[in-house]
XYZ file of C-alpha atoms in Angstrom:
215
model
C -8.585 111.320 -39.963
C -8.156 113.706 -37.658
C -9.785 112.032 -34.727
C -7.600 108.854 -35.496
C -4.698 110.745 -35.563
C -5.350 112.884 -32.276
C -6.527 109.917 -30.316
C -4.404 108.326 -27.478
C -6.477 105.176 -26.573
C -7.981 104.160 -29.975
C -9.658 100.837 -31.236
C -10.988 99.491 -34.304
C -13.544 96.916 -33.695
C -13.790 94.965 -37.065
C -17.098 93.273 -38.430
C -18.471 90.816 -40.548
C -18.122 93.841 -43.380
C -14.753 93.629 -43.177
C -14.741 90.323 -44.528
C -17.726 90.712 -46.830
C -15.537 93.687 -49.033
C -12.610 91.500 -48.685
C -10.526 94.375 -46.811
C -8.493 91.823 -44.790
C -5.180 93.588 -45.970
C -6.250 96.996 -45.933
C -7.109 96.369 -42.418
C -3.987 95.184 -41.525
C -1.969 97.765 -43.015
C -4.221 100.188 -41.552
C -3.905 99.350 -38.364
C 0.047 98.873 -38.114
C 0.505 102.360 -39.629
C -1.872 104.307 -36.958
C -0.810 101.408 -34.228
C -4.144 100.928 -33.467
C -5.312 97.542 -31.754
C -8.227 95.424 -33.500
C -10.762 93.885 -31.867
C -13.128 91.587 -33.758
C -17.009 90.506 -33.191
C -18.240 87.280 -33.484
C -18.457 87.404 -37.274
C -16.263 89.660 -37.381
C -13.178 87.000 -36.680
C -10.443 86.046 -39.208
C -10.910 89.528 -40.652
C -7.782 90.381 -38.622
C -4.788 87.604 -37.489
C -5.151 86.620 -34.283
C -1.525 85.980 -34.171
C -1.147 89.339 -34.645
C 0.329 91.699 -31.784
C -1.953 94.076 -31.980
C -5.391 91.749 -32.484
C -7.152 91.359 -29.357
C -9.539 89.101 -30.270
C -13.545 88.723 -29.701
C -15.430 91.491 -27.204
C -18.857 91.540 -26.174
C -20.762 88.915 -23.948
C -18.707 86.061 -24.671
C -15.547 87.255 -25.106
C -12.010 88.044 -23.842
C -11.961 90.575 -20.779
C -8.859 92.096 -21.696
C -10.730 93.515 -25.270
C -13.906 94.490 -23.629
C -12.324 96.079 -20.784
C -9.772 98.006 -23.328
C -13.164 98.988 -25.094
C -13.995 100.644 -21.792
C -10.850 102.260 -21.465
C -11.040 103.691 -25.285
C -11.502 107.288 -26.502
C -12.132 106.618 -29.983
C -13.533 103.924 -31.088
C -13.937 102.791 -34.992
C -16.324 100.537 -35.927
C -15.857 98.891 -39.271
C -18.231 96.872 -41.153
C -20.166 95.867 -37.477
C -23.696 97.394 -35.870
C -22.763 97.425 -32.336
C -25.516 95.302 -31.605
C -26.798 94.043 -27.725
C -23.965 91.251 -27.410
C -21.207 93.780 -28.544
C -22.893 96.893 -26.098
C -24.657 95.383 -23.022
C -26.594 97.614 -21.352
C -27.898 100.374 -23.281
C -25.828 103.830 -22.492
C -22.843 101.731 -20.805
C -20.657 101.151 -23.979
C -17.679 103.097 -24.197
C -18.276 105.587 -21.755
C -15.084 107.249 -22.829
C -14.589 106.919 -26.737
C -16.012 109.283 -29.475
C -17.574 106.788 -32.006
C -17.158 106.576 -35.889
C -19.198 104.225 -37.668
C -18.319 103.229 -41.121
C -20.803 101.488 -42.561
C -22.311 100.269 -46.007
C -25.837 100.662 -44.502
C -26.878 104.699 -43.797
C -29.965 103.179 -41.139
C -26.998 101.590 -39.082
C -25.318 104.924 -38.315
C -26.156 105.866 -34.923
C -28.971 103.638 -34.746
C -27.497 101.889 -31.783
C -24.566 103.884 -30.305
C -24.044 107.548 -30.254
C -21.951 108.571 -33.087
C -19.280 111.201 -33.272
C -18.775 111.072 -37.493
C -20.669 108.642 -39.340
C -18.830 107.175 -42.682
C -21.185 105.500 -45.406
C -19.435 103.345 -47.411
C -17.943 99.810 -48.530
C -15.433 99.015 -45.543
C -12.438 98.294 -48.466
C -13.196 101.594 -50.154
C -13.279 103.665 -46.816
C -10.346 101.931 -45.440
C -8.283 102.302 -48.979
C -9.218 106.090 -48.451
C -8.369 106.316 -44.779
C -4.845 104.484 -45.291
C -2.294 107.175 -47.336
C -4.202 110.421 -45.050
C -3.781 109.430 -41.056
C -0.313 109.642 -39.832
C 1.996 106.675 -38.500
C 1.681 106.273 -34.763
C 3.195 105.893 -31.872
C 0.809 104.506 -29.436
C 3.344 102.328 -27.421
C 1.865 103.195 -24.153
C -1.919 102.337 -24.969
C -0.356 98.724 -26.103
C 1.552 98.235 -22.954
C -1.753 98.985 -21.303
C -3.437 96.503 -23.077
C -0.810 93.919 -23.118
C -0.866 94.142 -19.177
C -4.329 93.617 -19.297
C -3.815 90.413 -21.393
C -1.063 88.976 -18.795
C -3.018 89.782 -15.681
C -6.321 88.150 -17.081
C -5.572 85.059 -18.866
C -9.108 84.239 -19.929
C -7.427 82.388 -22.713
C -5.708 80.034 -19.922
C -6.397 76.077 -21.302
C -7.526 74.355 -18.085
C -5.977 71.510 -16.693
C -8.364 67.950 -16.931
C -7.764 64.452 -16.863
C -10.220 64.006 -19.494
C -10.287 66.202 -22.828
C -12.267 69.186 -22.825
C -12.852 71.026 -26.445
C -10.174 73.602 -25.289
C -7.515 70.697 -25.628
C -8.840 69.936 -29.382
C -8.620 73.615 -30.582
C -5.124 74.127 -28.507
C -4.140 71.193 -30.707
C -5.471 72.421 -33.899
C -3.717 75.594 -33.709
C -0.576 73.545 -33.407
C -1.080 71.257 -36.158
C -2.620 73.834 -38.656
C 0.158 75.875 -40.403
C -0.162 79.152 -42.153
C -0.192 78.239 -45.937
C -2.862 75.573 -45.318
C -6.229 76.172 -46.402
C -8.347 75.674 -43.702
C -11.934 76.877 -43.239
C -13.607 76.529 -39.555
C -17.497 76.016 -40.044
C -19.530 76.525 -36.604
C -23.280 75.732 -35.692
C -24.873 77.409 -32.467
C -24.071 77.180 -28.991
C -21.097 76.354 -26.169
C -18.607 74.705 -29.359
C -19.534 78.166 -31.051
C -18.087 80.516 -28.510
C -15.287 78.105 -27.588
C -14.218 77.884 -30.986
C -14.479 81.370 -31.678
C -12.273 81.989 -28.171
C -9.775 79.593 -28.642
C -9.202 78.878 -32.737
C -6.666 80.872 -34.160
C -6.001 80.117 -37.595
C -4.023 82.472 -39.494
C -5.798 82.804 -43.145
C -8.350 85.464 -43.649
C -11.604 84.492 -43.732
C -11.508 81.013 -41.967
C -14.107 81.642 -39.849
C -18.064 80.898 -40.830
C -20.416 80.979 -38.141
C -24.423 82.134 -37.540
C -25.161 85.336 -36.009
C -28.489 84.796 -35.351
């Protein structure tokens, strides 16, 4: 709590855990009390709305370069229900050069077994996160999100390119359109190019719409 609360530049980057315990809201409300922006891995999406102002959406090798280059930029970074595996890290020793790392995770062998950890939290994401909420304090981070935001408007990796013929970005710029909040709609992937486009460009707003392989 303390580290969350002292921290100027923080991040949460939420995993597939997040989803399997079902903390979708707790997420949410834990991240617009501290202000802290949420950045998702691969099956780590629709664990957070990506409508939301403060979601950044997916980092690592294939994603956005605003989220990966705010990871950079971090000094504390939480990881919730994820194992900062090689897509999410890169290069060994290059990840988060800045940030003092807590790990919350179900599994104990996770902890540190990839990044070096400040605090280490073992636990079910929902539980932790339940705890977490009523103890850190409401923040003020305005100028971290600014940051970030700029970094979104000068590198629009998001941009839909322009084609005479239709490219898969057209069909999920379309289906983001067309799908409205209240409907239930569940976005099933196999693996490859369609993978990462649709977990780039999709943005539907229910929790846990997203199913995809991770290996």
């Amino acid at each position: 709590v303390e580290l969350m609360n002292e921290a100027k530049r923080p991040l949460i980057i939420a995993g597939h855990g997040v989803l399997m315990s079902r903390a979708w809201d707790e997420l949410v409300e834990l991240s617009e009390k501290t202000q802290i922006p949420v950045v998702n891995t691969l099956l780590g999406l629709s664990s957070f709305p990506r409508s939301h102002p403060l979601s950044l959406g997916m980092l690592g090798m294939h994603g956005v370069y605003w989220a990966n280059i705010a990871v950079d930029r971090a000094d504390l970074i939480v990881g919730l229900g994820m194992r900062f595996d090689d897509r999410i890290t890169g290069q060994p020793g290059t990840f988060a050069p800045n940030a003092k790392i807590i790990h919350i995770d179900i599994e104990a062998s996770q902890i540190g077994r990839n990044v070096p950890t400040e605090l280490g939290l073992v636990g079910d994401a929902r539980s932790v996160v339940q705890a977490l909420i009523p103890m850190v304090s409401r923040g003020d981070r305005s100028e971290w999100i600014q940051e970030v935001d700029t970094l979104r408007n000068e590198h629009p990796s998001l941009k839909i390119p322009e084609s005479d013929g239709l490219l898969a970005q057209h069909v999920l710029h379309d289906l983001n359109r067309l799908v409205r909040d209240e409907d239930d709609v569940v976005a099933v992937t196999g693996v490859g190019q369609h993978q990462m486009w649709t977990a780039q460009y999709l943005f539907f707003k229910r929790a846990n719409s997203f199913i995809s392989s991770g290996g």
